[in-house]
Short mmCIF file of C-alpha atoms and ligand atoms in Angstrom, two decimals:
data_model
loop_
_atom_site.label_atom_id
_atom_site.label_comp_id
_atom_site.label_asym_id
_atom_site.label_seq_id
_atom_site.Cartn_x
_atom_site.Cartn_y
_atom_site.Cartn_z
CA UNK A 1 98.23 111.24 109.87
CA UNK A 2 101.21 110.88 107.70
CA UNK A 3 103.39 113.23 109.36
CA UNK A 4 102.39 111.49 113.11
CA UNK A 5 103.04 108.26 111.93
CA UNK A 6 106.36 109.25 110.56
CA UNK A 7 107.54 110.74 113.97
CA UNK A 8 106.88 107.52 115.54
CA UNK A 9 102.83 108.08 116.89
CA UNK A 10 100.30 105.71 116.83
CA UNK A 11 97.19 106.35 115.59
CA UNK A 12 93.72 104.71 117.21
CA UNK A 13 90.19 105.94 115.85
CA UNK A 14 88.99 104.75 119.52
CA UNK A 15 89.14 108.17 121.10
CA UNK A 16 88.86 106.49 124.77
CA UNK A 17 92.42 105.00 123.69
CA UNK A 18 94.24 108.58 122.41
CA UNK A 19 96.36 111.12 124.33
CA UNK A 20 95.53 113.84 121.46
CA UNK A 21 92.27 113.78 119.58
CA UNK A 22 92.14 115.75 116.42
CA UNK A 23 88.65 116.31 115.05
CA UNK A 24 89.48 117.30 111.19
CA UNK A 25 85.97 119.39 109.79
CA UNK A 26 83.98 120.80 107.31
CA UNK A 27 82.10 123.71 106.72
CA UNK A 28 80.61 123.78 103.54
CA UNK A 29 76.86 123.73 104.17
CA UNK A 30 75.29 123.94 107.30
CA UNK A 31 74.37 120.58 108.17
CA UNK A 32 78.41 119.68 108.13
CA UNK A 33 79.38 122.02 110.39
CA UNK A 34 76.68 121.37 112.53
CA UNK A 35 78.02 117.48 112.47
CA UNK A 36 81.56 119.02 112.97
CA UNK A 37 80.78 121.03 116.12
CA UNK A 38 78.66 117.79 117.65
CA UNK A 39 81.79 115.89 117.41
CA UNK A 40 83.88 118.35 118.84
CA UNK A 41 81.76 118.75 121.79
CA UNK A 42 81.24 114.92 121.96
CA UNK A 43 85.42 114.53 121.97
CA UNK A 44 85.70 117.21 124.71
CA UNK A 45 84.34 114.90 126.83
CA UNK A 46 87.45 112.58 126.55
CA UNK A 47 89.14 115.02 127.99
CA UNK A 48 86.60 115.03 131.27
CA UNK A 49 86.02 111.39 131.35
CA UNK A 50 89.10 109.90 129.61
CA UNK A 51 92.68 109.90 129.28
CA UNK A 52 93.05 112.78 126.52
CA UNK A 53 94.95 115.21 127.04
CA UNK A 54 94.61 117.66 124.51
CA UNK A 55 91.43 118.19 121.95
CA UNK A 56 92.78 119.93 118.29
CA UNK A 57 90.20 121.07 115.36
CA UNK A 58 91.76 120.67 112.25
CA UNK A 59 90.15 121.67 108.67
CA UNK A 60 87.73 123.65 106.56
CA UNK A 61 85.45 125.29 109.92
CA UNK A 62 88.85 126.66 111.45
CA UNK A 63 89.27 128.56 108.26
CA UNK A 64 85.97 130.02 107.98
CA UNK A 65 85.40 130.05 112.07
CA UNK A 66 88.40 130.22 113.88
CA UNK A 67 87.73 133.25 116.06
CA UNK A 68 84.36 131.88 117.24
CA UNK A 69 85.97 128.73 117.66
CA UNK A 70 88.27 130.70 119.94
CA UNK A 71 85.72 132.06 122.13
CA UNK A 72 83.12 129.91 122.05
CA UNK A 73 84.40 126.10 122.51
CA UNK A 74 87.28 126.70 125.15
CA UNK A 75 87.39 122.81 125.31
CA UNK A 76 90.05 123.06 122.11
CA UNK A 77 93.10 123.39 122.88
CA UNK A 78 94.58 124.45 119.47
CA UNK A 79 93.68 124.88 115.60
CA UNK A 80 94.91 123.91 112.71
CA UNK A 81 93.51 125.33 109.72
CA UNK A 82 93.89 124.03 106.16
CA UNK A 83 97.27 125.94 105.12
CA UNK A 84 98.93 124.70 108.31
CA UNK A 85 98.52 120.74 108.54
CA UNK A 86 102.36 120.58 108.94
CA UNK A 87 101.97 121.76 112.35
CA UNK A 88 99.95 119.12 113.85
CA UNK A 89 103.40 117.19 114.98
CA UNK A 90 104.33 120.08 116.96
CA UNK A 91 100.97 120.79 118.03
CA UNK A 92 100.43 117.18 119.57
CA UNK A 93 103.36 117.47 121.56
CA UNK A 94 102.70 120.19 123.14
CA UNK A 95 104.47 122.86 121.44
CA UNK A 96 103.26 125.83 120.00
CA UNK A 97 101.98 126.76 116.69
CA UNK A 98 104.37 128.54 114.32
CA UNK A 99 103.85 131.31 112.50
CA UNK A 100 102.14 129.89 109.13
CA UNK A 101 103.36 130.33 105.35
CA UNK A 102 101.80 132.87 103.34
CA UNK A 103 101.88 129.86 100.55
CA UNK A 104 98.60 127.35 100.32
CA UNK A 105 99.27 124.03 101.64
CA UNK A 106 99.37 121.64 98.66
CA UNK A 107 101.04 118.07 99.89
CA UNK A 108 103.26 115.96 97.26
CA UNK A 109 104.68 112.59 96.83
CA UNK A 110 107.32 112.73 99.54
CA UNK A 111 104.97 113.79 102.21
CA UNK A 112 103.98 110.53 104.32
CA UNK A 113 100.19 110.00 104.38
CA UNK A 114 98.35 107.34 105.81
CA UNK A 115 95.61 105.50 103.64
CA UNK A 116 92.25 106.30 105.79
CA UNK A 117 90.27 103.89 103.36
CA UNK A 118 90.53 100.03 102.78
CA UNK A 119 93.62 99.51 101.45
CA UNK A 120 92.44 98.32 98.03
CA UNK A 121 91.79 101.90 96.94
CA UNK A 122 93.01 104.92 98.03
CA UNK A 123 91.93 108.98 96.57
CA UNK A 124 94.59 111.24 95.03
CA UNK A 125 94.51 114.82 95.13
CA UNK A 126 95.63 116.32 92.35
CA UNK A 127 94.89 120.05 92.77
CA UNK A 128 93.39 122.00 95.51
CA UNK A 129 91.15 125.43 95.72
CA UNK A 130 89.10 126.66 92.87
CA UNK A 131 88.74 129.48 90.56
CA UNK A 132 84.80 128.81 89.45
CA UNK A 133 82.64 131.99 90.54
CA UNK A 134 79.51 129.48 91.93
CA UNK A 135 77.23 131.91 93.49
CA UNK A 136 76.17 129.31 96.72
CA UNK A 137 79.46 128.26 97.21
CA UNK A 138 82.33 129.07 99.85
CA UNK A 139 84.37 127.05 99.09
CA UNK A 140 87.08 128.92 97.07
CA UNK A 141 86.97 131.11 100.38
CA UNK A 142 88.57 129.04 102.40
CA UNK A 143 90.27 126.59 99.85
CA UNK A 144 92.09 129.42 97.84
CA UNK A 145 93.01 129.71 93.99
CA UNK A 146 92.99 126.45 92.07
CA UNK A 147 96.67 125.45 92.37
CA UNK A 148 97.91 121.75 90.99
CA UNK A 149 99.63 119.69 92.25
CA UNK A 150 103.16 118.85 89.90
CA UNK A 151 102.52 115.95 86.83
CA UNK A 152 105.45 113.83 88.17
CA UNK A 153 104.32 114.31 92.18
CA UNK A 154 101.09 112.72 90.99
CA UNK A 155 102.73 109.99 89.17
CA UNK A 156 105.20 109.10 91.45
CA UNK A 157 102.26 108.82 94.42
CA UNK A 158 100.06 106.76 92.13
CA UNK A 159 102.94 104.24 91.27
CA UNK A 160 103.53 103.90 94.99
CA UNK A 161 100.09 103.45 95.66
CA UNK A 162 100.10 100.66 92.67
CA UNK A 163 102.82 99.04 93.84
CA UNK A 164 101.65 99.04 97.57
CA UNK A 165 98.29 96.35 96.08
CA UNK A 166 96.10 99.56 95.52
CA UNK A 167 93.56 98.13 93.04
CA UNK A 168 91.70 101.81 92.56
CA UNK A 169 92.73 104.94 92.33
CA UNK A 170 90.54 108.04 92.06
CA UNK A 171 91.83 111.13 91.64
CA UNK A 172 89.76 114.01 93.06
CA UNK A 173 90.14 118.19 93.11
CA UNK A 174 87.57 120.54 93.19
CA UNK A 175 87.77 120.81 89.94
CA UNK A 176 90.11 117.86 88.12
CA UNK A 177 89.31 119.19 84.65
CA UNK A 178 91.57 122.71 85.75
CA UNK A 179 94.38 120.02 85.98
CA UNK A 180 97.86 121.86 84.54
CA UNK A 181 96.16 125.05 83.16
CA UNK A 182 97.93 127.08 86.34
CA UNK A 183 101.39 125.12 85.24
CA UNK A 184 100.26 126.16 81.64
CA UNK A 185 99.90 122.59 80.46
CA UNK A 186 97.06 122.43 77.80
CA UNK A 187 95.05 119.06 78.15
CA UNK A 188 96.30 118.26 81.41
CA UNK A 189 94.37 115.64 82.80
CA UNK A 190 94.02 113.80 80.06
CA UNK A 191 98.00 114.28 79.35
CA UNK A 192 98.15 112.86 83.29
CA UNK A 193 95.32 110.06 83.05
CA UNK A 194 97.31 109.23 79.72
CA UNK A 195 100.71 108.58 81.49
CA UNK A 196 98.80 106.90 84.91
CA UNK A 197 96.86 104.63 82.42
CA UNK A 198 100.65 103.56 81.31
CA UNK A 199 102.55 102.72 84.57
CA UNK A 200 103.13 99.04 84.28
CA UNK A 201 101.40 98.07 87.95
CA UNK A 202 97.90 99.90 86.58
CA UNK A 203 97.54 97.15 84.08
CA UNK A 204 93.86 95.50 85.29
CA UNK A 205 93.43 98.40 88.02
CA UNK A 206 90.61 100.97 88.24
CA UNK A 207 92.09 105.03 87.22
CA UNK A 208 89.22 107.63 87.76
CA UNK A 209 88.58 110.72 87.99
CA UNK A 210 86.18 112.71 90.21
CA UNK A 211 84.53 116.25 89.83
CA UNK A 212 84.79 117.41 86.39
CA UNK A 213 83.49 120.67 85.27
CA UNK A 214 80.81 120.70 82.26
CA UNK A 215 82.44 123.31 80.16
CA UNK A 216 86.31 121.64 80.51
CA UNK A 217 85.55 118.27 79.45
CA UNK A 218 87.36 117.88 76.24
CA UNK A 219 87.26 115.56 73.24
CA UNK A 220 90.86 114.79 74.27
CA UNK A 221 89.72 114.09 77.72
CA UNK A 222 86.82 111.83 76.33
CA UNK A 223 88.92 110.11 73.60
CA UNK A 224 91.52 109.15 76.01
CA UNK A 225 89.63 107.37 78.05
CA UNK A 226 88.10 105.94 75.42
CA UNK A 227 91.51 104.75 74.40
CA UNK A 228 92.90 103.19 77.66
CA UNK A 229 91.55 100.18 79.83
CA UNK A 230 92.93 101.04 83.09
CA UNK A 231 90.80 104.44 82.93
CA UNK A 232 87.26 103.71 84.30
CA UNK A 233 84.43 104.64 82.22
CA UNK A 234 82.64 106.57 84.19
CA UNK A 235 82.26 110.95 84.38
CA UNK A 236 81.17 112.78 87.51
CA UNK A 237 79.82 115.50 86.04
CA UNK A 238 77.97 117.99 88.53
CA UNK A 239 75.34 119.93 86.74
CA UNK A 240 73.25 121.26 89.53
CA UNK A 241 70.82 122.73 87.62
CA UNK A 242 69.01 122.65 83.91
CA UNK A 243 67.22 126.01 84.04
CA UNK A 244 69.12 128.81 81.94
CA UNK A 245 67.60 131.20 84.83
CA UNK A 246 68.91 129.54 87.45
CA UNK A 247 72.46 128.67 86.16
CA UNK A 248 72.73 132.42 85.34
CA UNK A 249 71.56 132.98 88.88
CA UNK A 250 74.41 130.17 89.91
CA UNK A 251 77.30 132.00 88.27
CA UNK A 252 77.33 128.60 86.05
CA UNK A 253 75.94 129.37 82.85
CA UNK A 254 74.93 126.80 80.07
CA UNK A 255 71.07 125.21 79.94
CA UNK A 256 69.40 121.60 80.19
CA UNK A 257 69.99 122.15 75.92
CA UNK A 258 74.06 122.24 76.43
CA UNK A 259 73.55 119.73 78.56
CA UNK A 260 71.79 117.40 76.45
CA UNK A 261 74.29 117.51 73.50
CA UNK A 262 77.33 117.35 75.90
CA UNK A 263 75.80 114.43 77.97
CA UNK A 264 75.35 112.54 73.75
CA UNK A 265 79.21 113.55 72.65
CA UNK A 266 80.13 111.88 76.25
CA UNK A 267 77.74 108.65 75.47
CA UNK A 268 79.19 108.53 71.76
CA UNK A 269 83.13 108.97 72.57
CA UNK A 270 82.94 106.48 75.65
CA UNK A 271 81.13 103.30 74.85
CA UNK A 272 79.90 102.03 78.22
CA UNK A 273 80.25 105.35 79.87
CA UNK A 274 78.21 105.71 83.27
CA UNK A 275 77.25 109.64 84.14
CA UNK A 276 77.05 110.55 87.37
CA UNK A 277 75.52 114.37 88.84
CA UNK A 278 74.54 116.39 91.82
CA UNK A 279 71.83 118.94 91.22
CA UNK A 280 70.92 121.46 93.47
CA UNK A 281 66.41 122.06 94.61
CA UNK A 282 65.15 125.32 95.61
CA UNK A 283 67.89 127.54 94.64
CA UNK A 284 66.89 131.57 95.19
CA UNK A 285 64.44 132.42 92.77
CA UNK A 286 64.08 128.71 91.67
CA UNK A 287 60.20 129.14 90.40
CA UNK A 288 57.82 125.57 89.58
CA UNK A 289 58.34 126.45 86.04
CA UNK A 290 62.33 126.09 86.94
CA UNK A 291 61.94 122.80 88.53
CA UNK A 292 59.36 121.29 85.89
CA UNK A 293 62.36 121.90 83.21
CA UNK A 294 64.40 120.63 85.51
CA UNK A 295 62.44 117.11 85.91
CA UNK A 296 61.96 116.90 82.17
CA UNK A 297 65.79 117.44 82.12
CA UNK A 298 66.32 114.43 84.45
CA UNK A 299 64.21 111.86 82.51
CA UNK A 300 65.71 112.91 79.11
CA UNK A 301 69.50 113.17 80.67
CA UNK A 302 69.09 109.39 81.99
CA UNK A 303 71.45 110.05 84.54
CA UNK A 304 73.76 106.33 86.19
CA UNK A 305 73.89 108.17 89.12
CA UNK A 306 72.31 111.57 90.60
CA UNK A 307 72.61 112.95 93.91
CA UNK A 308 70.07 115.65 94.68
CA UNK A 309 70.92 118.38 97.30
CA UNK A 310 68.54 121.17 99.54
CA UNK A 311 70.08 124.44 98.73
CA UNK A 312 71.70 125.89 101.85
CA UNK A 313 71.84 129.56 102.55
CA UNK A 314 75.46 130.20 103.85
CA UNK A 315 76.18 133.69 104.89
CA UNK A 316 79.46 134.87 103.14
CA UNK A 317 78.50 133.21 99.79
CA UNK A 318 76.72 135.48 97.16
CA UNK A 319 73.71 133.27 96.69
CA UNK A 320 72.96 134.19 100.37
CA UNK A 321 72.15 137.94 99.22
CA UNK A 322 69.94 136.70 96.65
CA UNK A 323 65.77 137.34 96.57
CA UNK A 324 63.01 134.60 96.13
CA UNK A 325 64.33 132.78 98.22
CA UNK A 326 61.97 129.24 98.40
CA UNK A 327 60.69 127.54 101.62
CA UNK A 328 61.80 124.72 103.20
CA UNK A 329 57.96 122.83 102.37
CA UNK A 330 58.32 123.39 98.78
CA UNK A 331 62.08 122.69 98.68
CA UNK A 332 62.01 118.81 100.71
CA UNK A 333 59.03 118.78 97.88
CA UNK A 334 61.27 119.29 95.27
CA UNK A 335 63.95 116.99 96.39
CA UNK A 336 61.62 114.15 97.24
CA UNK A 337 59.83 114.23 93.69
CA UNK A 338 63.30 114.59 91.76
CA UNK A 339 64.97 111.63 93.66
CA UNK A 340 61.73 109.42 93.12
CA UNK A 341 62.04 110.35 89.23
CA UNK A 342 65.48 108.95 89.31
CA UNK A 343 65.03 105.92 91.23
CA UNK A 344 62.41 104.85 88.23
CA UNK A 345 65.50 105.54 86.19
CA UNK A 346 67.96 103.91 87.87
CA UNK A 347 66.00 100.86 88.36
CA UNK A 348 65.11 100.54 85.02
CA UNK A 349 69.26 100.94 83.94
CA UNK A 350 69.82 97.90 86.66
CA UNK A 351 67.81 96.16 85.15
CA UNK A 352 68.98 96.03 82.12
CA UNK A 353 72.20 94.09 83.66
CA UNK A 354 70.35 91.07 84.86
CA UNK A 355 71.79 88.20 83.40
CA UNK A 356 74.94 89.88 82.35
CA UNK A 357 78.62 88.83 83.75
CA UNK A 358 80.25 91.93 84.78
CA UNK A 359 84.03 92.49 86.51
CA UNK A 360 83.16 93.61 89.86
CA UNK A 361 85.98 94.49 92.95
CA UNK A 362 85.48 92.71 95.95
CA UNK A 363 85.51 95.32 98.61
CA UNK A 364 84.53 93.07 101.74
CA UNK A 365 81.86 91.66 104.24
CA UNK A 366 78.76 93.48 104.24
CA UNK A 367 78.35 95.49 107.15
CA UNK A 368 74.39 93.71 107.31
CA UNK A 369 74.97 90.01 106.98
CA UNK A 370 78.24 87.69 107.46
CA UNK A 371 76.87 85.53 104.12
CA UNK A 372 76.71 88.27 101.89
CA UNK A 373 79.93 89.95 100.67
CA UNK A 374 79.99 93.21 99.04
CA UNK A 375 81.44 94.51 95.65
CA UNK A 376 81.68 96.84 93.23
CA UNK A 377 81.18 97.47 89.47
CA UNK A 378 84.10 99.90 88.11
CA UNK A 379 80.94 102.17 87.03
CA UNK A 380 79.76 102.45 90.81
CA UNK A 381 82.61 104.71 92.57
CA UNK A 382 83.18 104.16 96.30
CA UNK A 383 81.15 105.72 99.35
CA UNK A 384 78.61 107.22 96.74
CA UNK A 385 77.36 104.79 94.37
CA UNK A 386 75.49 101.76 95.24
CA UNK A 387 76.45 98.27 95.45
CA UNK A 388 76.63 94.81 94.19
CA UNK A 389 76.15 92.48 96.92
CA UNK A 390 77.59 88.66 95.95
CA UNK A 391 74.83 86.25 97.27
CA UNK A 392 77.14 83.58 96.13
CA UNK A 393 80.13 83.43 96.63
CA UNK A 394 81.30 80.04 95.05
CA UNK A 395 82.97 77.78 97.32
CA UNK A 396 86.41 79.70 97.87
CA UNK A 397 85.11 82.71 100.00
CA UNK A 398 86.20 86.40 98.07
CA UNK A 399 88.33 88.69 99.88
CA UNK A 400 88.94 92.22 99.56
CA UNK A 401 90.73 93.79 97.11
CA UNK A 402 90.01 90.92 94.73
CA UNK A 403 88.80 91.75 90.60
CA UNK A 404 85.77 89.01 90.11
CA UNK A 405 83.54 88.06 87.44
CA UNK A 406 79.82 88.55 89.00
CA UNK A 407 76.32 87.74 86.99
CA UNK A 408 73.84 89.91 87.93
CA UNK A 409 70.74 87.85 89.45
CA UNK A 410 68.60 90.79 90.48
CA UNK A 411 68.36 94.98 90.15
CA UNK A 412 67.28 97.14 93.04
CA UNK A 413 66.65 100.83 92.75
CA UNK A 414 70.37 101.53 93.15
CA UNK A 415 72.12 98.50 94.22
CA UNK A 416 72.62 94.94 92.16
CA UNK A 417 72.79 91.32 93.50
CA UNK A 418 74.52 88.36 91.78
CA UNK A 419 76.84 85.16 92.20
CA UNK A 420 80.28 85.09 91.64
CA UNK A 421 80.87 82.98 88.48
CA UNK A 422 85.00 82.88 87.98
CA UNK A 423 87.69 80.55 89.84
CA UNK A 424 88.82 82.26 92.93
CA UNK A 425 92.65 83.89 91.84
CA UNK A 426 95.87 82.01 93.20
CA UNK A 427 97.28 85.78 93.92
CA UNK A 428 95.74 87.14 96.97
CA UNK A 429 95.80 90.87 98.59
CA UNK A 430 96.12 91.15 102.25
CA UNK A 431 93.48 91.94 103.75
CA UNK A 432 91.75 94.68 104.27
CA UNK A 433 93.36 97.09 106.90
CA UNK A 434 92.80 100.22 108.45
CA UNK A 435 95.16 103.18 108.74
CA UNK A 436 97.84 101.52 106.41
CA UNK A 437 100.79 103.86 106.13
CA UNK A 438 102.18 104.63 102.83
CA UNK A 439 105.27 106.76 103.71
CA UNK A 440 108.09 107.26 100.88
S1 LIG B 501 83.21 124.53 90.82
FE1 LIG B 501 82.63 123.44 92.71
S2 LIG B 501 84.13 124.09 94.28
FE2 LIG B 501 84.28 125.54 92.56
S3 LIG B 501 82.96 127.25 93.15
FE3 LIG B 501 81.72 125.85 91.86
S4 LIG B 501 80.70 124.42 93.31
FE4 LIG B 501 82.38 125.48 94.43
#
C-alpha cells in the first residue's frame, strides 16, 4: 500500500470504487484459505459488474498455490507472492511481472507503508520466516528461514511511528524471541525493546511484543521489561499443548511441568505480568488421557488470555502424515470444554479488578452503541483480547488515541466495563483515520 501511495495511487477499501483490486491472503489452515478464495471469487465480480479492471492475489496462498491459482480462477489477472510485493506498482499499471530476486522479501524503514489500523497503534515487523521444526505447521514453507530485520531499521520505523501520534506499538515475527541471533546478536530483543523503551517520544506509550517462543524467553528478556515503563507487561506465549506425548509428537518438546515453572519465573520477574496462549485440541494421536492433563494444565497455568484452536490437517505439513488421527465430534468436544474452563478463569481474574482505577487507551466508538466508547487496558492487546467498554464517559467525550484513567464497575467473562474517572487531556490526537500513510 506503501509503494502505491508513494507513486501517487489512491487507495479505497470500497472495491465498487477501485480500478485494481488486490485481494492479499492466507493459507495457513484451511478455514483461511477457504475465506481467501471466497473473497477472490466475490472481487471477480467487480470486474463483471463494476468498474475494475484488473483483479491481483497477493500473499501467503500464491506461495503455496500459485499453479492452481493459475488454472483454476482465470478471473486473476496476476500474482504476487510474498518475495515479490515490490512488484505490485508495476503490476497495477499494467505492466508485467519481473523476474523475482532469489533474496526473501524483508521491508525496512525507508520503504513507504501505509498504517492499515487506527492510527493510534500501528504493528512492527521485526523478522520474518521461521526456523522452528512444528510438525502441523507450513508456515516456514512458504515464509522461509527466520531472517531479521536490521536493529537500527526497527528503531528508526518505531521513532517515526512515535513521532507520527502512534500511542502503541507491537512488534510481531513469527518468532520475536529469534530477534538478532541470524545477525549474531545475543539477547536481541531485549537489547532492541531496551533501546525502543528509550526513544524520547515512547515516554507514556505502549512497546510490546507478540509471539514469543517458550524455550527463548530469557531472564534478560524478563528483567528488562521488568525494568522499563514504556514496555507493556504482558507475554504472548503460545504453548499449544501440555502433554509431553503430544509436544514430542509437535516437534515442540517441553511438558505442562516446564511450563509451570517457566509460567512462575515469568509471574516473579514481571510484577503485573498478563500471559497470554494458543493451544492446539485434537492433535494426531491426542488420546482423553492427553487432553485431561491438558485441562488440569489450564486451571493450574491461570492463563490472562487463551485462545484455543481445532487442529487442521494440511497436506504438505508433517503432522498431516501422522496416525490417530481424532474426529471432528470429539475434537469441537475438546475445544468447547477447554474454552468453558477458561472463561471460569478469566472471569474470576476480571473480577478481581472491580473497583480498581486502571490506565486504559481510548481506542474509539463502539461498533454496538453510540453511548458507549471502547478502550483498552495495556494488558489486553488489540484485535485479540477483550475490551473495556467506558459506560461513562465524564462530561468531555474521549477520543481515540487518548491514555485515560478508567475504574472498573463490572467483569464479564472476557471484557470489563467502567467510568472514566480523570480530567479529559488539553493535548488531543487526531482522530482516528484509516489508511494513514507513513512514508519516510
Ligand atoms: S514457531 Fe510458530 S511459525 Fe514457527 S513452525 Fe512453530 S508454529 Fe510455525
Amino acid at each position: 500500500m506503501g509503494q502505491l501511495v508513494a507513486r501517487g495511487h489512491e487507495l479505497t477499501s470500497r472495491p465498487d470504487e477501485a480500478d485494481v483490486i488486490v485481494v492479499n491472503t492466507c493459507s495457513f489452515i484451511h478455514p483461511a484459505k477457504q475465506e481467501s478464495v471466497d473473497t477472490i471469487l466475490e472481487m471477480a465480480e467487480f470486474k463483471k459488474n463494476g468498474r475494475a479492471k484488473k483483479l491481483i492475489v497477493a500473499g501467503c496462498l500464491v506461495e503455496r498455490y500459485r499453479g492452481d491459482i493459475r488454472r483454476q480462477l482465470p478471473e486473476v489477472d496476476a500474482m504476487v507472492g510474498t518475495n515479490e510485493l515490490e512488484q505490485i506498482v508495476a503490476l497495477s499499471e499494467g505492466g508485467t511481472a519481473q523476474a523475482s530476486s532469489a533474496e526473501p522479501y524483508l521491508y525496512h524503514d525507508l520503504t513507504p507503508r501505509v498504517l492499515a489500523t487506527p492510527r493510534h497503534y500501528a504493528y512492527i515487523k521485526i523478522a520474518e520466516g521461521c526456523d522452528h521444526p512444528c510438525s502441523f505447521c507450513v508456515i516456514p514453507q512458504f515464509r522461509g528461514h527466520f531472517r531479521s530485520r536490521g536493529f537500527e531499521s526497527v528503531v528508526a520505523e518505531a521513532s517515526r511511528l512515535l513521532s507520527r501520534g502512534v500511542r502503541e506499538i507491537n512488534l510481531i515475527g513469527q518468532d520475536t524471541t529469534c530477534y538478532g541471533e541470524d545477525l549474531g546478536i545475543k539477547d536481541g530483543l531485549a537489547l532492541l525493546l531496551k533501546r525502543l523503551a528509550r526513544i524520547e517520544t515512547a515516554r507514556g506509550k505502549w512497546i510490546r511484543f507478540l509471539y514469543c517462543y517458550p524455550n527463548r524467553i530469557t531472564q534478560k528478556l524478563l528483567d528488562t521489561m521488568a525494568a522499563h515503563d514504556a514496555l507493556v507487561k504482558y507475554i504472548d506465549m503460545p504453548l499449544q499443548h501440555a502433554s509431553a506425548s503430544v509436544l514430542k509428537r509437535m516437534k515442540r518438546g517441553a511438558s505442562g511441568d516446564v511450563f509451570l515453572k517457566l509460567l512462575a519465573r515469568i509471574r516473579s520477574s514481571v510484577p503485573g505480568v498478563a500471559i497470554r496462549t494458543s493451544l492446539i485440541v485434537g492433535f494426531p494421536g491426542e488420546t482423553d488421557r492427553d487432553f485431561e492433563e491438558l485441562c488440569r494444565f489450564v486451571e493450574a497455568a491461570r492463563f490472562d488470555r487463551l485462545g484455543v484452536f481445532s487442529y487442521s490437517d494440511e497436506e504438505t505439513s508433517e503432522s498431516c502424515h501422522l496416525d490417530g488421527k481424532v474426529d471432528k465430534r470429539t475434537v469441537y468436544n475438546r475445544r468447547r470444554r477447554l474454552m468453558a474452563l477458561q472463561r471460569r478463569v478469566s472471569r474470576r481474574g476480571n473480577r478481581a479488578l472491580v473497583g480498581r482505577e486502571l490506565e486504559v487507551l481510548v481506542t474509539g466508538l463502539s461498533a454496538e452503541s453510540e453511548l458507549v466508547w471502547e478502550a483498552r487496558l495495556a494488558t489486553q492487546a488489540p484485535e485479540i483480547d477483550g475490551v473495556c467498554h467506558i459506560e461513562d464517559p465524564g462530561e468531555v467525550a474521549p477520543r481515540a488515541g487518548q491514555f485515560r484513567r478508567m475504574r472498573v464497575t463490572r467483569a464479564h467473562d472476557y471484557d470489563l466495563a467502567g467510568s472514566l474517572v480523570d480530567e479529559a487531556p488539553v493535548e488531543e490526537t487526531e482522530a482516528a483515520e484509516a489508511l494513514f500513510p507513513i512514508l519516510p
